[in-house]
Amino acid sequence: MGKVTGFLEIDRREAKYQPASDRIRHFREFTLPLPDAEVANQASRCMDCGVPFCHGPNGCPVHNQIPDWNDLVYNGNWEEAARNLHSTNNFPEFTGRICPAPCEEACTLNLEDVPVAIKTVEQAIADRAWKAGWVKPEPAAHKTGRKVAVVGSGPAGMAAAQQLARAGHEVHVYEREPKAGGLLRYGIPDFKMEKHYIDRRVTQMEGEGVTFHYGVNVGVTTPLDELLEGHDAVLMCGGSEAPRDPALPGQELLGVHYAMPYLVQQNRRVGHEDVSRDEPILAAGKHVVVIGGGDTASDCVGTAFRQGALSVHQLDIRPVPPLKEDKLAVWPYWPTKFRTSSSQAEGAEREFAAATLGIEGKKGHVTSVKCARVDAKRQPIPGTEFLIKADLVFIALGFVHPLREGMLEKEGLALDKRGNVGATDLDYATSVPKLFAAGDMRRGQSLVVWAIREGRQAAQSIDTFLMGSSVLPR
């Protein structure tokens, strides 16, 4: 529980950022970590709250034992804190950087708007564990003789593969791209998480016996049936990649793109992958409009600024949220309130209650975005139309379901009403024998921490399916 009176004596502190004027000049991470002594102080603020909502169903999806490792850090036992943290989360250095921290919203101290800096402590533990050499391959002592294929190397696929390998199975990961990571590598910009963190996890997993196969597009270049025939079980972790289509007039104009091709191209560029065959999507010297109010839209904002955009407008159909939530009405759930991401703080002009009516252009190229204010039902209000100058427009309205082409065309594979793979979170089994599904492909678009949870739980279900029982945690 940390220091008994720590929450009364010590103010909440988080890691600071480089100034916006400096950080927009590069694509590297810009968080300035706290000294270990200050991290221990922050961990000491964890109070004896009776019911720790931070790792309950409304807090941490992977059920990190947050009060336990806060107490260990406060008492100087960082190595045991790292073991505790890794017992529930395969990749805390990922979540410590990019998770929105629902645990902090669920913290009892958040009733006073000063929650424990859980995310900051988590990242510090993970980073110190790597620096100290405590994170090493953990190969299984005994092999089961069973062979499992994992399709997709995003956070769900990586978590499942690591768990299954540690249970003694022969694990093969099949990835469409040249490198592992999925959305972590190709969707999330380097300024939020640099990719060498993924590379060292891949090296660790290879040391545990996981084999990665790159450039294999299962269901397109390699039949799914081939994997089913050659493995005792197959887990699909292909993500949710079909973008929501707003069907806007003028959407076909040059300069209008979905968000993900833009982010993927820039991530490839930063990662020194070949992008010469792609038409360059660059914001340098342009007026940029981003349609959408979520994390992907924010990533487009930050990327555009780093490429040298003249201006960036972000359109959100939702009304301006309250600056402060009603704690007694929503705590410990994730509240709707006004939030400003680090990318938005770099100079974005945000338009709330703004519907996008269409995209206008001249000579086949976008010149402006036509908008209107909306009423309480999010319907355009006549007479409130306005134009925003635009040379480049990104549509970032989320994803509706996995791509249809390929694995989803497997005969007999049932989908749910949203178009995701039909499987429950009890056993993750699909309607096809030996075939399982986890992550966004099953759950729908969600957080990285939820993908890790699904991968871990799916691994436990597959281990039970193969062996009759399992010692892997759920």
Coordinates of C-alpha atoms in Angstrom, one line a residue:
M1 CA 0.0 0.0 0.0
G2 CA 3.0 2.3 -0.1
K3 CA 3.5 4.9 2.7
V4 CA 0.6 5.1 5.0
T5 CA 0.4 8.9 4.8
G6 CA 2.1 9.3 1.4
F7 CA -1.1 10.5 -0.3
L8 CA -1.4 13.2 2.3
E9 CA 2.2 14.4 2.2
I10 CA 3.2 14.0 -1.5
D11 CA 1.7 15.8 -4.4
R12 CA 1.0 13.9 -7.7
R13 CA 3.7 14.3 -10.3
E14 CA 3.9 12.9 -13.8
A15 CA 6.8 12.8 -16.3
K16 CA 7.1 16.0 -18.3
Y17 CA 7.4 16.5 -22.0
Q18 CA 9.9 18.3 -24.1
P19 CA 8.5 21.7 -25.2
A20 CA 6.3 21.5 -28.3
S21 CA 8.6 23.7 -30.2
D22 CA 11.4 21.2 -29.7
R23 CA 9.6 17.9 -30.0
I24 CA 7.9 18.6 -33.3
R25 CA 11.3 18.7 -34.9
H26 CA 11.8 14.9 -34.6
F27 CA 9.9 11.6 -34.4
R28 CA 11.6 10.3 -31.3
E29 CA 9.9 9.9 -27.9
F30 CA 9.8 13.2 -26.0
T31 CA 8.8 12.2 -22.4
L32 CA 11.3 13.2 -19.8
P33 CA 11.3 10.4 -17.2
L34 CA 11.2 11.1 -13.5
P35 CA 14.2 10.2 -11.3
D36 CA 13.8 6.8 -9.6
A37 CA 13.6 8.5 -6.2
E38 CA 10.6 10.6 -7.4
V39 CA 9.0 7.5 -8.9
A40 CA 9.3 5.8 -5.5
N41 CA 7.6 8.9 -4.0
Q42 CA 4.8 8.6 -6.4
A43 CA 4.4 4.9 -5.7
S44 CA 4.2 5.7 -2.0
R45 CA 1.0 7.7 -2.6
C46 CA -0.9 4.4 -3.2
M47 CA -3.2 4.3 -0.2
D48 CA -4.9 1.5 1.7
C49 CA -8.2 2.1 -0.1
G50 CA -9.8 -1.2 0.9
V51 CA -11.1 -2.1 -2.6
P52 CA -8.4 -1.3 -5.2
F53 CA -10.6 -0.3 -8.2
C54 CA -7.4 0.4 -10.2
H55 CA -7.0 -3.3 -11.1
G56 CA -10.7 -4.3 -10.9
P57 CA -13.0 -4.7 -13.9
N58 CA -13.2 -0.9 -14.4
G59 CA -9.5 -0.3 -14.1
C60 CA -6.8 -2.4 -15.7
P61 CA -7.9 -5.0 -18.3
V62 CA -4.9 -7.2 -17.6
H63 CA -5.5 -6.9 -13.8
N64 CA -2.0 -5.5 -13.0
Q65 CA -1.5 -5.9 -9.2
I66 CA -0.9 -2.2 -8.9
P67 CA -0.9 -1.7 -5.1
D68 CA 1.5 -4.6 -4.8
W69 CA 4.2 -3.2 -7.1
N70 CA 3.7 0.3 -5.9
D71 CA 4.6 -0.9 -2.4
L72 CA 7.6 -2.8 -3.8
V73 CA 8.9 0.3 -5.5
Y74 CA 8.4 2.4 -2.5
N75 CA 10.4 -0.1 -0.4
G76 CA 13.2 -0.2 -3.0
N77 CA 12.5 -3.8 -4.3
W78 CA 12.4 -2.9 -8.0
E79 CA 13.3 -6.4 -9.2
E80 CA 10.4 -8.0 -7.4
A81 CA 8.2 -5.2 -8.7
A82 CA 9.3 -6.1 -12.2
R83 CA 8.5 -9.8 -11.6
N84 CA 5.1 -8.9 -10.2
L85 CA 4.3 -6.6 -13.1
H86 CA 5.4 -9.1 -15.8
S87 CA 3.2 -11.8 -14.1
T88 CA 0.1 -10.0 -15.5
N89 CA 1.4 -8.0 -18.4
N90 CA 3.8 -9.4 -21.0
F91 CA 4.7 -6.0 -22.3
P92 CA 4.5 -3.3 -19.6
E93 CA 6.9 -1.0 -21.5
F94 CA 4.3 -0.8 -24.3
T95 CA 1.3 0.0 -22.0
G96 CA 3.4 2.3 -19.8
R97 CA 3.8 4.5 -22.9
I98 CA 0.6 4.3 -24.9
C99 CA -2.2 3.1 -22.5
P100 CA -4.7 5.8 -21.7
A101 CA -4.5 4.6 -18.1
P102 CA -8.1 3.7 -17.1
C103 CA -6.5 2.5 -13.9
E104 CA -5.8 6.1 -12.9
E105 CA -9.4 7.1 -13.6
A106 CA -10.5 4.3 -11.3
C107 CA -8.0 5.2 -8.6
T108 CA -9.7 6.2 -5.3
L109 CA -7.6 9.3 -5.1
N110 CA -9.1 10.4 -8.5
L111 CA -12.2 11.3 -6.5
E112 CA -10.0 14.3 -5.6
D113 CA -8.4 14.6 -9.0
V114 CA -5.0 13.5 -7.8
P115 CA -4.8 9.8 -8.7
V116 CA -1.6 7.8 -8.2
A117 CA 0.7 8.2 -11.2
I118 CA 0.3 4.5 -12.0
K119 CA 1.3 4.7 -15.7
T120 CA 4.5 6.6 -14.8
V121 CA 5.4 4.0 -12.2
E122 CA 4.6 1.1 -14.6
Q123 CA 6.9 2.5 -17.4
A124 CA 9.7 3.2 -14.9
I125 CA 9.5 -0.4 -13.6
A126 CA 9.6 -1.9 -17.1
D127 CA 12.4 0.4 -18.3
R128 CA 14.5 -0.3 -15.2
A129 CA 14.0 -4.1 -15.6
W130 CA 15.4 -4.0 -19.1
K131 CA 18.3 -1.7 -18.1
A132 CA 19.2 -3.9 -15.2
G133 CA 19.1 -7.1 -17.4
W134 CA 16.2 -8.7 -15.4
V135 CA 14.2 -9.4 -18.6
K136 CA 15.5 -12.5 -20.2
P137 CA 14.1 -15.3 -22.4
E138 CA 12.1 -17.8 -20.3
P139 CA 12.1 -21.0 -22.4
A140 CA 9.8 -23.9 -21.3
A141 CA 11.6 -26.6 -19.3
H142 CA 9.6 -29.3 -21.2
K143 CA 8.1 -29.4 -24.7
T144 CA 4.6 -30.7 -25.3
G145 CA 5.1 -31.7 -28.9
R146 CA 2.1 -29.6 -29.9
K147 CA 2.4 -27.0 -32.7
V148 CA 0.4 -23.7 -32.7
A149 CA 0.1 -21.1 -35.4
V150 CA -0.5 -17.4 -34.5
V151 CA -1.7 -15.2 -37.4
G152 CA -0.7 -11.6 -36.8
S153 CA 2.0 -10.2 -34.6
G154 CA 0.2 -7.3 -33.0
P155 CA -0.1 -7.1 -29.2
A156 CA -2.7 -9.9 -29.0
G157 CA -0.6 -12.2 -31.2
M158 CA 2.6 -11.5 -29.5
A159 CA 1.1 -12.0 -26.0
A160 CA -0.5 -15.2 -27.0
A161 CA 2.6 -16.5 -28.7
Q162 CA 4.8 -15.8 -25.7
Q163 CA 2.4 -17.5 -23.3
L164 CA 2.0 -20.5 -25.5
A165 CA 5.8 -20.9 -25.9
R166 CA 6.3 -20.7 -22.2
A167 CA 3.7 -23.5 -21.8
G168 CA 6.0 -25.7 -24.0
H169 CA 4.3 -25.5 -27.3
E170 CA 6.1 -25.0 -30.7
V171 CA 4.8 -21.6 -31.8
H172 CA 4.9 -20.1 -35.2
V173 CA 3.8 -16.5 -35.8
Y174 CA 2.8 -15.6 -39.3
E175 CA 3.0 -11.8 -40.1
R176 CA 2.0 -10.1 -43.3
E177 CA 4.4 -7.2 -42.9
P178 CA 8.3 -7.2 -43.0
K179 CA 8.5 -6.8 -39.2
A180 CA 6.5 -7.7 -36.1
G181 CA 4.3 -5.4 -34.1
G182 CA 1.2 -4.9 -36.1
L183 CA -0.5 -1.6 -35.0
L184 CA 2.2 -1.0 -32.4
R185 CA 4.8 -0.7 -35.2
Y186 CA 2.9 0.6 -38.2
G187 CA 0.0 2.5 -36.7
I188 CA 1.4 4.2 -33.6
P189 CA 3.9 6.9 -34.3
D190 CA 7.5 6.7 -33.0
F191 CA 7.0 9.8 -31.0
K192 CA 4.6 7.9 -28.8
M193 CA 6.6 4.6 -28.8
E194 CA 9.9 3.9 -30.5
K195 CA 10.1 0.6 -32.3
H196 CA 13.3 -0.8 -30.7
Y197 CA 11.1 -1.8 -27.7
I198 CA 9.2 -4.2 -30.0
D199 CA 12.5 -5.5 -31.5
R200 CA 13.9 -6.5 -28.2
R201 CA 10.7 -8.3 -27.2
V202 CA 10.9 -10.2 -30.5
T203 CA 14.5 -11.2 -29.7
Q204 CA 13.3 -12.4 -26.2
M205 CA 10.5 -14.4 -27.7
E206 CA 12.8 -16.0 -30.3
G207 CA 15.0 -17.0 -27.3
E208 CA 11.9 -18.7 -25.9
G209 CA 11.4 -20.7 -29.1
V210 CA 8.9 -18.6 -31.0
T211 CA 9.5 -18.6 -34.8
F212 CA 8.4 -15.5 -36.8
H213 CA 7.5 -15.8 -40.4
Y214 CA 7.3 -12.4 -42.2
G215 CA 5.7 -11.5 -45.5
V216 CA 3.1 -14.2 -45.1
N217 CA -0.5 -13.0 -45.7
V218 CA -2.6 -15.8 -44.4
G219 CA -5.8 -16.2 -46.4
V220 CA -4.3 -14.3 -49.4
T221 CA -0.8 -15.7 -50.2
T222 CA -1.0 -18.7 -47.8
P223 CA -4.3 -20.6 -47.4
L224 CA -5.7 -20.8 -43.9
D225 CA -6.5 -24.4 -44.5
E226 CA -2.8 -25.0 -44.9
L227 CA -2.1 -23.7 -41.4
L228 CA -5.0 -25.7 -39.9
E229 CA -3.6 -28.9 -41.5
G230 CA -0.1 -28.3 -40.3
H231 CA -0.8 -27.2 -36.7
D232 CA -2.7 -28.5 -33.7
A233 CA -4.4 -25.1 -33.2
V234 CA -4.5 -21.8 -35.0
L235 CA -5.1 -18.4 -33.4
M236 CA -6.2 -15.5 -35.6
C237 CA -5.1 -12.0 -34.3
G238 CA -5.4 -10.0 -37.5
G239 CA -6.8 -6.9 -36.0
S240 CA -9.6 -4.6 -37.2
E241 CA -8.5 -2.8 -40.3
A242 CA -11.6 -1.9 -42.4
P243 CA -12.0 1.9 -41.9
R244 CA -15.4 3.5 -41.3
D245 CA -16.4 5.1 -44.6
P246 CA -18.3 8.5 -44.2
A247 CA -19.2 8.5 -47.9
L248 CA -18.6 12.2 -48.2
P249 CA -19.1 14.2 -51.4
G250 CA -15.7 14.9 -52.8
Q251 CA -14.0 12.1 -50.9
E252 CA -12.4 10.9 -54.2
L253 CA -10.4 14.2 -54.6
L254 CA -6.6 14.1 -54.6
G255 CA -5.3 14.9 -51.2
V256 CA -8.0 13.0 -49.3
H257 CA -6.8 9.9 -47.5
Y258 CA -7.8 7.5 -44.8
A259 CA -5.6 8.0 -41.7
M260 CA -4.0 4.6 -41.5
P261 CA -2.2 4.6 -44.9
Y262 CA -0.7 8.0 -43.9
L263 CA 0.5 6.8 -40.5
V264 CA 1.8 3.5 -41.9
Q265 CA 3.8 5.2 -44.6
Q266 CA 5.4 7.6 -42.2
N267 CA 6.2 4.8 -39.7
R268 CA 7.8 2.8 -42.6
R269 CA 9.8 5.9 -43.5
V270 CA 11.0 6.4 -39.9
G271 CA 11.8 2.7 -39.7
H272 CA 13.9 2.9 -42.9
E273 CA 11.6 0.6 -44.8
D274 CA 11.2 1.1 -48.6
V275 CA 8.3 3.5 -49.4
S276 CA 9.5 4.4 -52.9
R277 CA 6.7 2.5 -54.5
D278 CA 4.0 4.4 -52.6
E279 CA 2.7 7.8 -53.6
P280 CA 4.2 10.1 -50.9
I281 CA 1.6 11.5 -48.4
L282 CA 3.4 14.5 -46.8
A283 CA 2.0 17.5 -44.9
A284 CA 5.0 19.8 -45.4
G285 CA 3.8 23.4 -46.3
K286 CA 0.1 22.3 -46.4
H287 CA -3.1 23.2 -44.5
V288 CA -4.3 19.9 -43.0
V289 CA -7.8 18.9 -41.8
V290 CA -8.3 15.8 -39.7
I291 CA -11.8 14.4 -39.5
G292 CA -12.3 12.5 -36.3
G293 CA -11.7 13.0 -32.6
G294 CA -10.0 9.9 -31.4
D295 CA -6.5 8.6 -30.9
T296 CA -5.8 7.9 -34.6
A297 CA -6.9 11.4 -35.5
S298 CA -4.5 12.8 -32.8
D299 CA -1.7 10.7 -34.2
C300 CA -2.3 12.3 -37.6
V301 CA -2.2 15.7 -36.0
G302 CA 1.2 15.0 -34.4
T303 CA 2.6 13.5 -37.6
A304 CA 1.5 16.4 -39.7
F305 CA 3.2 18.9 -37.4
R306 CA 6.4 17.0 -37.6
Q307 CA 6.3 16.9 -41.3
G308 CA 6.0 20.7 -41.4
A309 CA 2.2 21.4 -41.8
L310 CA 1.3 25.1 -42.0
S311 CA -1.9 24.5 -40.0
V312 CA -3.9 21.6 -38.6
H313 CA -7.6 21.6 -37.9
Q314 CA -9.3 18.7 -36.2
L315 CA -13.1 18.2 -36.6
D316 CA -15.1 16.4 -34.0
I317 CA -18.9 16.0 -34.3
R318 CA -19.2 15.6 -30.5
P319 CA -20.0 18.7 -28.4
V320 CA -17.3 20.2 -26.2
P321 CA -17.1 17.8 -23.3
P322 CA -17.2 19.1 -19.7
L323 CA -13.9 20.2 -18.2
K324 CA -14.5 18.1 -15.1
E325 CA -16.7 15.0 -14.8
D326 CA -19.3 14.4 -12.0
K327 CA -17.2 12.0 -9.9
L328 CA -20.2 10.6 -7.9
A329 CA -22.0 9.8 -11.1
V330 CA -19.3 8.1 -13.2
W331 CA -16.4 7.1 -10.9
P332 CA -14.7 4.5 -11.2
Y333 CA -15.7 4.3 -14.9
W334 CA -13.9 6.0 -17.7
P335 CA -15.4 9.5 -17.9
T336 CA -16.3 11.8 -20.8
K337 CA -14.4 15.0 -20.2
F338 CA -12.3 17.5 -22.0
R339 CA -8.9 16.0 -22.8
T340 CA -6.0 17.4 -24.8
S341 CA -3.5 15.0 -26.2
S342 CA 0.2 15.9 -26.6
S343 CA -0.3 16.2 -30.3
Q344 CA -3.3 18.5 -30.0
A345 CA -1.2 20.7 -27.6
E346 CA 1.3 21.2 -30.4
G347 CA -1.0 23.7 -32.1
A348 CA -4.1 22.0 -33.5
E349 CA -7.3 24.0 -34.0
R350 CA -10.1 21.9 -32.7
E351 CA -13.6 22.3 -33.9
F352 CA -16.3 20.6 -31.8
A353 CA -20.0 20.1 -32.7
A354 CA -18.9 20.2 -36.3
A355 CA -20.3 17.9 -39.0
T356 CA -18.4 17.3 -42.2
L357 CA -20.8 17.9 -45.1
G358 CA -18.4 17.4 -47.9
I359 CA -15.0 18.0 -49.4
E360 CA -14.5 20.7 -52.1
G361 CA -11.8 21.0 -54.7
K362 CA -10.5 22.5 -57.9
K363 CA -9.0 20.6 -60.9
G364 CA -9.4 17.3 -59.0
H365 CA -7.6 18.4 -55.8
V366 CA -9.0 19.2 -52.4
T367 CA -9.1 22.9 -51.5
S368 CA -11.5 23.0 -48.5
V369 CA -13.7 21.0 -46.2
K370 CA -17.4 22.1 -45.9
C371 CA -18.7 21.9 -42.3
A372 CA -21.7 22.8 -40.3
R373 CA -22.6 23.1 -36.6
V374 CA -24.8 20.3 -35.2
D375 CA -27.7 20.1 -32.8
A376 CA -28.0 17.8 -29.8
K377 CA -28.9 14.9 -32.1
R378 CA -25.7 15.6 -34.2
Q379 CA -27.7 16.8 -37.1
P380 CA -26.4 19.8 -39.2
I381 CA -28.1 23.1 -38.3
P382 CA -29.1 25.0 -41.5
G383 CA -27.3 28.4 -41.9
T384 CA -24.3 27.4 -39.8
E385 CA -22.2 26.1 -42.7
F386 CA -18.5 27.1 -43.0
L387 CA -15.4 26.2 -44.9
I388 CA -11.9 25.3 -43.7
K389 CA -9.0 25.6 -46.1
A390 CA -7.4 22.3 -46.8
D391 CA -4.6 20.9 -49.0
L392 CA -4.6 17.6 -47.2
V393 CA -7.5 15.8 -45.5
F394 CA -7.3 12.7 -43.3
I395 CA -10.4 10.6 -42.4
A396 CA -9.9 9.1 -39.0
L397 CA -13.3 7.8 -37.9
G398 CA -12.2 4.4 -36.6
F399 CA -12.6 0.9 -37.9
V400 CA -15.7 -1.2 -38.3
H401 CA -14.4 -4.8 -38.6
P402 CA -11.5 -7.0 -39.8
L403 CA -10.7 -7.0 -43.5
R404 CA -13.1 -9.4 -45.4
E405 CA -10.5 -10.7 -47.9
G406 CA -8.6 -13.7 -46.7
M407 CA -9.2 -15.4 -43.4
L408 CA -12.7 -14.2 -42.9
E409 CA -13.7 -16.0 -46.1
K410 CA -13.0 -19.4 -44.5
E411 CA -16.0 -21.7 -45.1
G412 CA -18.0 -22.1 -42.0
L413 CA -16.5 -19.3 -40.1
A414 CA -19.2 -17.4 -38.2
L415 CA -19.1 -13.7 -37.7
D416 CA -21.0 -11.6 -35.2
K417 CA -23.5 -8.8 -36.1
R418 CA -20.7 -6.3 -36.3
G419 CA -18.6 -8.3 -38.8
N420 CA -16.0 -9.5 -36.2
V421 CA -15.0 -13.1 -35.8
G422 CA -17.6 -14.9 -33.7
A423 CA -15.9 -16.2 -30.5
T424 CA -16.6 -15.6 -26.8
D425 CA -14.1 -14.4 -24.2
L426 CA -14.6 -17.7 -22.4
D427 CA -12.7 -20.0 -24.8
Y428 CA -12.0 -17.8 -27.8
A429 CA -12.9 -20.7 -30.1
T430 CA -14.5 -20.0 -33.4
S431 CA -17.1 -22.0 -35.3
V432 CA -14.3 -23.8 -37.1
P433 CA -12.5 -26.7 -35.3
K434 CA -9.0 -25.9 -34.0
L435 CA -9.4 -22.2 -35.0
F436 CA -9.4 -19.5 -32.4
A437 CA -9.6 -15.7 -32.5
A438 CA -8.5 -12.9 -30.2
G439 CA -7.8 -9.2 -30.1
D440 CA -9.5 -6.6 -32.3
M441 CA -10.4 -9.3 -34.9
R442 CA -12.7 -10.7 -32.3
R443 CA -13.4 -7.8 -29.9
G444 CA -13.5 -5.0 -32.4
Q445 CA -11.4 -1.8 -32.3
S446 CA -10.0 -1.4 -28.8
L447 CA -7.0 -0.6 -26.7
V448 CA -3.5 -2.3 -26.8
V449 CA -4.0 -3.3 -23.2
W450 CA -7.2 -5.2 -24.1
A451 CA -5.4 -6.9 -27.0
I452 CA -2.7 -8.1 -24.5
R453 CA -5.4 -9.4 -22.2
E454 CA -7.2 -11.2 -25.0
G455 CA -4.0 -12.8 -26.3
R456 CA -3.1 -14.1 -22.8
Q457 CA -6.6 -15.5 -22.2
A458 CA -6.7 -17.1 -25.7
A459 CA -3.4 -18.7 -25.0
Q460 CA -4.8 -20.2 -21.8
S461 CA -7.8 -21.5 -23.7
I462 CA -5.7 -23.0 -26.4
D463 CA -3.4 -24.7 -23.9
T464 CA -6.4 -26.2 -22.2
F465 CA -7.7 -27.3 -25.6
L466 CA -4.4 -29.1 -26.4
M467 CA -3.5 -30.5 -23.0
G468 CA -6.8 -30.9 -21.1
S469 CA -5.8 -28.3 -18.5
S470 CA -3.5 -25.3 -18.2
V471 CA -1.3 -23.6 -15.6
L472 CA -1.3 -20.4 -17.7
P473 CA -3.1 -17.5 -16.0
R474 CA -6.3 -15.9 -17.4

